[in-house]
Amino acid sequence: ITMPKDTVVKPVNVTCTAPVNIAVVKYWGKRNEGLILPINSSLSVTLHQDQLKTTTTVASCRSFQEDRIWLNGKEEDINHPRLQSCLREIRRLARKRRNDGDSSVDVGCLSHKVHICSVNNFPTAAGLASSAAGFACLVYTLAKVYGVDGELSGIARQGSGSACRSMYGGFVQWIMGEREDGKDSVAQQVEPESHWPDLRVLVLVVSIAERKPVGSTAGMQTSVETSSLLKHRAESVVPDRMKQMIEAVHKKDFATFAELTMRDSNQFHATCLDTFPPIFYLNTVSRHVISLVHQYNRHYGEARVAYTFDAGPNAVIYTLQQHVAEFLQVVRLVFPPDNNNGKTFLTGLQVEPVEISEELKNAICLEPMPKGISYIISTQAGPGPRVLEDPGQHLLGPDGLPKPDA
Amino acid sequence: ITMPKDTVVKPVNVTCTAPVNIAVVKYWGKRNEGLILPINSSLSVTLHQDQLKTTTTVASCRSFQEDRIWLNGKEEDINHPRLQSCLREIRRLARKRRNDGDSSVDVGCLSHKVHICSVNNFPTAAGLASSAAGFACLVYTLAKVYGVDGELSGIARQGSGSACRSMYGGFVQWIMGEREDGKDSVAQQVEPESHWPDLRVLVLVVSIAERKPVGSTAGMQTSVETSSLLKHRAESVVPDRMKQMIEAVHKKDFATFAELTMRDSNQFHATCLDTFPPIFYLNTVSRHVISLVHQYNRHYGEARVAYTFDAGPNAVIYTLQQHVAEFLQVVRLVFPPDNNNGKTFLTGLQVEPVEISEELKNAICLEPMPKGISYIISTQAGPGPRVLEDPGQHLLGPDGLPKPDA
């Protein structure tokens, strides 16, 4: 009996999306480089995928000769150790479950090679946590292909530490864990995305690249080796701060959430400066944003806006819906956008312009920096990874290769 | 009997000079604001007075109606609490010694008012530790007027913390002390200025003022209140570092001295960033100097040059005589001086220009910043305060008022 040819070679396609997350208690420093086990727990907000997401299609087919991957339109080396970690771990899990008699595992698939195609709907090299969304999406999609589910953040963690937090929506903690094998170093949802509907997030993409930054993997390794302040932070500061932050999120206590967020961002950058040689991720524009936020909050006598910076100069602002429009006007005042992109300066959730008072204008005593910020993405907390059911959205064609626009 | 009029009203003049000091283990944070007692010990190099000094004349006269002070040509408020602390403490010490029967104390003087006139031979508001030299000089000169000697750094400390270290030449530690009354919080010479003749100091005066900095008194108070990293630094990092630094100075071990100096500067600025709201003293030029030093040292595979920054953007460079000329050329390469001040770019100890190799030029991969550094003061370790014997150098005239050019 000869099987019809099309059923034999047609790949099984699964397409998923996954979100970016921005930490408010930062992860910096590994206790185990291979397994990506952190020296402290961390906590983040998952951003909405309407604004920032990775989309990944995984195709599995008997006829594929080898595993292959395309990222943002370019084929990349599938042998990258972290990619291999994720592939190996998901396949191991699938095999284990099949051997345990789980009928949901796709048995045929297990022996097939996969083609992976992944794209971001936001600039990749702009320091916007694309590896977190990317590895979360990869692991989530592979898991769907192989029919495995359950706790997957521990696998995403092995692709990129912070990717584990992108496996859930809303407010997510990555519990550092204690075990040497890392099995207890996993992400956990603290509150779902619906918990704090007023919370807004503005991503201020800084235009000036002052100097080549140190990559976060190399940077955190040097910090662990040389900064005594980082060790103190991990052991003595973060445990309490995690408790306070989780409490602030539960209570939707913005003032506490904001102050802890800013203090934690500053402390992370302080440990970078205490690294030898020192690492600088904040640039002139970043420091200007910091001043702006403190002047704004001081004017109102309360923390209405909070900044946080990852391993790059871009600012992420947390605020509440009722303050977004005014704060955006203040940002436009201090960072006048280019005439040509005045209309595209703000993307994402739209915000109606408002007038700002003379008192507020006078309270902000900062030299304007024209074009210091190139654009702003306005968003909110959002859900975790999702399966796209519409086959039209697959990034790989019936031939198992990226579609022309993927 | 009528005394001749001129012997009655002619003031007694004493003129002294005192040096600037630059810490290599930094002082930041007080445990007692009034007495100026620090939360950690510190260590500095006293710079040579041929390049940087304060000159102070104190005149004492029966006919003076009140204590008065002129700083850099302008009369200032004598009631400033820290000035009053120094005056009160010296007078108390003189009275105590007189009562103890010490014949060297000038009895007549004790009831007289004083006129004080003080000038710096370097820019005052440029963040060059002028208050350290200023208060050291004030206390030293007052002590000569009242005929008291012995341990005076504890009094200078009450004028400006780091002034206590300017009471000695060479390498000086300020031992934090333990007593609540501060009596054991004094400076002590670790090695005299003659100990390490090869050591050179370059003060790189940065031309760009990016933003109004926070004064060090307010800054360190906020740091003590808000930075948990500062507390850890003071308690757990500095005690060991002091021992290592003193050992490096004893041994003239430049590589260790340099690395500890850079690490300590970075850690001080890290605690400023961990302060809430954060404090930034380093600007773009400062960070460029830091990169330059690390690239230079990396090129040679050893620490030949070290930077340190106080509460401002100016860099102080420690290096050895044999590396000064080459390093200066590299600085000129990265910070090309203004054409107009090419000749006045370097002041102080003269250094013959040298050629630098193409390999070194290629190793320094930094965007040039024209005019980023406005000038450089080249100097070395120097002695402590001195009395000027030449009456022509008094800053106050026979009328007890500043001479025209003082």
GROMACS .gro file of N, CA, C and O in nm, chain A residues 12-19 49 53-59 68-72 78 83 87 114-122 130-145 385-390 393-396 406:
model
  240
   12VAL      N    1   0.357   1.951   0.959
   12VAL     CA    2   0.264   1.995   1.064
   12VAL      C    3   0.313   2.131   1.112
   12VAL      O    4   0.426   2.143   1.156
   13ASN      N    5   0.229   2.233   1.097
   13ASN     CA    6   0.267   2.369   1.137
   13ASN      C    7   0.196   2.411   1.265
   13ASN      O    8   0.075   2.391   1.278
   14VAL      N    9   0.270   2.469   1.358
   14VAL     CA   10   0.208   2.534   1.475
   14VAL      C   11   0.267   2.673   1.487
   14VAL      O   12   0.389   2.691   1.480
   15THR      N   13   0.178   2.772   1.502
   15THR     CA   14   0.225   2.911   1.515
   15THR      C   15   0.174   2.970   1.646
   15THR      O   16   0.056   2.958   1.679
   16CYS      N   17   0.265   3.030   1.721
   16CYS     CA   18   0.230   3.092   1.849
   16CYS      C   19   0.292   3.230   1.859
   16CYS      O   20   0.382   3.265   1.783
   17THR      N   21   0.241   3.305   1.955
   17THR     CA   22   0.301   3.436   1.986
   17THR      C   23   0.338   3.439   2.133
   17THR      O   24   0.278   3.368   2.214
   18ALA      N   25   0.436   3.520   2.167
   18ALA     CA   26   0.475   3.535   2.308
   18ALA      C   27   0.516   3.680   2.335
   18ALA      O   28   0.560   3.751   2.245
   19PRO      N   29   0.500   3.722   2.461
   19PRO     CA   30   0.523   3.863   2.496
   19PRO      C   31   0.663   3.894   2.548
   19PRO      O   32   0.737   3.806   2.590
   49GLN      N   33   0.080   4.194   2.389
   49GLN     CA   34   0.130   4.152   2.258
   49GLN      C   35   0.072   4.232   2.143
   49GLN      O   36   0.122   4.224   2.030
   53LYS      N   37   0.550   4.170   2.042
   53LYS     CA   38   0.540   4.024   2.049
   53LYS      C   39   0.638   3.958   1.953
   53LYS      O   40   0.683   4.018   1.855
   54THR      N   41   0.668   3.835   1.984
   54THR     CA   42   0.738   3.748   1.890
   54THR      C   43   0.635   3.649   1.835
   54THR      O   44   0.550   3.599   1.910
   55THR      N   45   0.640   3.621   1.705
   55THR     CA   46   0.558   3.516   1.644
   55THR      C   47   0.653   3.408   1.594
   55THR      O   48   0.753   3.438   1.529
   56THR      N   49   0.620   3.283   1.626
   56THR     CA   50   0.707   3.172   1.586
   56THR      C   51   0.623   3.059   1.526
   56THR      O   52   0.520   3.023   1.582
   57THR      N   53   0.667   3.010   1.412
   57THR     CA   54   0.607   2.890   1.355
   57THR      C   55   0.708   2.778   1.363
   57THR      O   56   0.825   2.797   1.329
   58VAL      N   57   0.663   2.664   1.411
   58VAL     CA   58   0.747   2.544   1.407
   58VAL      C   59   0.678   2.443   1.315
   58VAL      O   60   0.559   2.415   1.332
   59ALA      N   61   0.751   2.397   1.218
   59ALA     CA   62   0.699   2.295   1.127
   59ALA      C   63   0.776   2.166   1.152
   59ALA      O   64   0.898   2.168   1.169
   68ARG      N   65   1.632   2.343   1.137
   68ARG     CA   66   1.677   2.473   1.082
   68ARG      C   67   1.599   2.585   1.150
   68ARG      O   68   1.488   2.565   1.199
   69ILE      N   69   1.659   2.703   1.152
   69ILE     CA   70   1.590   2.817   1.214
   69ILE      C   71   1.614   2.946   1.135
   69ILE      O   72   1.725   2.970   1.086
   70TRP      N   73   1.507   3.025   1.120
   70TRP     CA   74   1.515   3.157   1.057
   70TRP      C   75   1.465   3.260   1.157
   70TRP      O   76   1.354   3.247   1.212
   71LEU      N   77   1.547   3.361   1.185
   71LEU     CA   78   1.507   3.467   1.278
   71LEU      C   79   1.498   3.599   1.202
   71LEU      O   80   1.596   3.641   1.139
   72ASN      N   81   1.382   3.660   1.207
   72ASN     CA   82   1.360   3.788   1.138
   72ASN      C   83   1.413   3.786   0.995
   72ASN      O   84   1.482   3.878   0.951
   78ILE      N   85   2.150   2.678   1.393
   78ILE     CA   86   2.066   2.600   1.487
   78ILE      C   87   2.149   2.540   1.600
   78ILE      O   88   2.094   2.499   1.703
   83LEU      N   89   1.977   2.742   2.193
   83LEU     CA   90   1.871   2.684   2.109
   83LEU      C   91   1.868   2.533   2.129
   83LEU      O   92   1.761   2.473   2.146
   87LEU      N   93   1.555   2.284   2.248
   87LEU     CA   94   1.512   2.171   2.164
   87LEU      C   95   1.527   2.038   2.239
   87LEU      O   96   1.435   1.956   2.243
  114VAL      N   97   1.274   1.963   1.276
  114VAL     CA   98   1.183   2.080   1.273
  114VAL      C   99   1.246   2.197   1.198
  114VAL      O  100   1.368   2.211   1.193
  115HIS      N  101   1.157   2.277   1.138
  115HIS     CA  102   1.196   2.408   1.086
  115HIS      C  103   1.130   2.512   1.174
  115HIS      O  104   1.011   2.499   1.207
  116ILE      N  105   1.206   2.612   1.212
  116ILE     CA  106   1.156   2.716   1.303
  116ILE      C  107   1.172   2.851   1.235
  116ILE      O  108   1.277   2.882   1.178
  117CYS      N  109   1.065   2.928   1.241
  117CYS     CA  110   1.072   3.063   1.183
  117CYS      C  111   1.013   3.160   1.283
  117CYS      O  112   0.903   3.137   1.336
  118SER      N  113   1.087   3.267   1.312
  118SER     CA  114   1.045   3.357   1.418
  118SER      C  115   1.065   3.502   1.377
  118SER      O  116   1.167   3.538   1.318
  119VAL      N  117   0.965   3.586   1.405
  119VAL     CA  118   0.977   3.729   1.375
  119VAL      C  119   0.926   3.812   1.494
  119VAL      O  120   0.837   3.767   1.567
  120ASN      N  121   0.981   3.930   1.510
  120ASN     CA  122   0.933   4.025   1.611
  120ASN      C  123   0.857   4.137   1.542
  120ASN      O  124   0.892   4.175   1.431
  121ASN      N  125   0.756   4.187   1.606
  121ASN     CA  126   0.685   4.304   1.550
  121ASN      C  127   0.742   4.434   1.607
  121ASN      O  128   0.678   4.536   1.607
  122PHE      N  129   0.864   4.427   1.659
  122PHE     CA  130   0.929   4.547   1.715
  122PHE      C  131   1.078   4.538   1.682
  122PHE      O  132   1.128   4.430   1.650
  130SER      N  133   1.415   4.128   2.335
  130SER     CA  134   1.364   4.039   2.231
  130SER      C  135   1.400   3.893   2.258
  130SER      O  136   1.327   3.803   2.217
  131SER      N  137   1.510   3.867   2.328
  131SER     CA  138   1.545   3.728   2.352
  131SER      C  139   1.448   3.662   2.450
  131SER      O  140   1.423   3.543   2.441
  132ALA      N  141   1.393   3.740   2.542
  132ALA     CA  142   1.295   3.684   2.636
  132ALA      C  143   1.171   3.637   2.559
  132ALA      O  144   1.126   3.523   2.574
  133ALA      N  145   1.116   3.727   2.477
  133ALA     CA  146   0.998   3.690   2.399
  133ALA      C  147   1.031   3.577   2.302
  133ALA      O  148   0.952   3.483   2.283
  134GLY      N  149   1.148   3.584   2.242
  134GLY     CA  150   1.188   3.486   2.141
  134GLY      C  151   1.198   3.345   2.198
  134GLY      O  152   1.141   3.250   2.142
  135PHE      N  153   1.269   3.328   2.309
  135PHE     CA  154   1.284   3.194   2.365
  135PHE      C  155   1.155   3.143   2.428
  135PHE      O  156   1.126   3.024   2.424
  136ALA      N  157   1.076   3.236   2.486
  136ALA     CA  158   0.946   3.194   2.540
  136ALA      C  159   0.860   3.139   2.426
  136ALA      O  160   0.796   3.035   2.438
  137CYS      N  161   0.861   3.209   2.314
  137CYS     CA  162   0.779   3.169   2.200
  137CYS      C  163   0.827   3.037   2.142
  137CYS      O  164   0.747   2.949   2.108
  138LEU      N  165   0.958   3.023   2.134
  138LEU     CA  166   1.015   2.899   2.080
  138LEU      C  167   0.972   2.778   2.165
  138LEU      O  168   0.923   2.677   2.113
  139VAL      N  169   0.990   2.791   2.296
  139VAL     CA  170   0.960   2.679   2.386
  139VAL      C  171   0.810   2.649   2.385
  139VAL      O  172   0.769   2.532   2.380
  140TYR      N  173   0.729   2.754   2.387
  140TYR     CA  174   0.584   2.735   2.389
  140TYR      C  175   0.538   2.666   2.261
  140TYR      O  176   0.455   2.574   2.264
  141THR      N  177   0.592   2.709   2.148
  141THR     CA  178   0.551   2.652   2.019
  141THR      C  179   0.599   2.508   2.004
  141THR      O  180   0.523   2.420   1.961
  142LEU      N  181   0.725   2.483   2.040
  142LEU     CA  182   0.776   2.346   2.035
  142LEU      C  183   0.691   2.253   2.121
  142LEU      O  184   0.660   2.140   2.082
  143ALA      N  185   0.651   2.304   2.238
  143ALA     CA  186   0.570   2.223   2.328
  143ALA      C  187   0.436   2.185   2.263
  143ALA      O  188   0.388   2.072   2.278
  144LYS      N  189   0.377   2.279   2.190
  144LYS     CA  190   0.251   2.251   2.120
  144LYS      C  191   0.273   2.146   2.010
  144LYS      O  192   0.192   2.055   1.991
  145VAL      N  193   0.385   2.161   1.940
  145VAL     CA  194   0.415   2.066   1.832
  145VAL      C  195   0.427   1.925   1.887
  145VAL      O  196   0.372   1.829   1.832
  385PRO      N  197   0.188   3.355   2.636
  385PRO     CA  198   0.191   3.302   2.499
  385PRO      C  199   0.056   3.247   2.454
  385PRO      O  200  -0.024   3.199   2.535
  386ARG      N  201   0.031   3.254   2.326
  386ARG     CA  202  -0.096   3.214   2.265
  386ARG      C  203  -0.069   3.133   2.139
  386ARG      O  204   0.027   3.162   2.068
  387VAL      N  205  -0.162   3.041   2.109
  387VAL     CA  206  -0.158   2.971   1.980
  387VAL      C  207  -0.240   3.050   1.880
  387VAL      O  208  -0.349   3.097   1.914
  388LEU      N  209  -0.187   3.070   1.760
  388LEU     CA  210  -0.267   3.131   1.653
  388LEU      C  211  -0.335   3.021   1.575
  388LEU      O  212  -0.269   2.932   1.520
  389GLU      N  213  -0.469   3.024   1.571
  389GLU     CA  214  -0.542   2.914   1.508
  389GLU      C  215  -0.551   2.929   1.357
  389GLU      O  216  -0.564   2.831   1.284
  390ASP      N  217  -0.545   3.052   1.309
  390ASP     CA  218  -0.560   3.079   1.166
  390ASP      C  219  -0.437   3.031   1.088
  390ASP      O  220  -0.328   3.087   1.103
  393GLN      N  221  -0.166   3.247   0.917
  393GLN     CA  222  -0.063   3.321   0.990
  393GLN      C  223   0.068   3.245   1.007
  393GLN      O  224   0.162   3.296   1.066
  394HIS      N  225   0.070   3.122   0.956
  394HIS     CA  226   0.196   3.047   0.964
  394HIS      C  227   0.306   3.122   0.890
  394HIS      O  228   0.284   3.178   0.782
  395LEU      N  229   0.424   3.122   0.948
  395LEU     CA  230   0.537   3.191   0.885
  395LEU      C  231   0.611   3.101   0.787
  395LEU      O  232   0.693   3.148   0.709
  396LEU      N  233   0.582   2.969   0.794
  396LEU     CA  234   0.647   2.873   0.703
  396LEU      C  235   0.544   2.823   0.603
  396LEU      O  236   0.429   2.795   0.640
  406ALA      N  237   0.807   3.666   0.575
  406ALA     CA  238   0.837   3.627   0.714
  406ALA      C  239   0.983   3.656   0.747
  406ALA      O  240   1.071   3.581   0.720
   0.00000   0.00000   0.00000
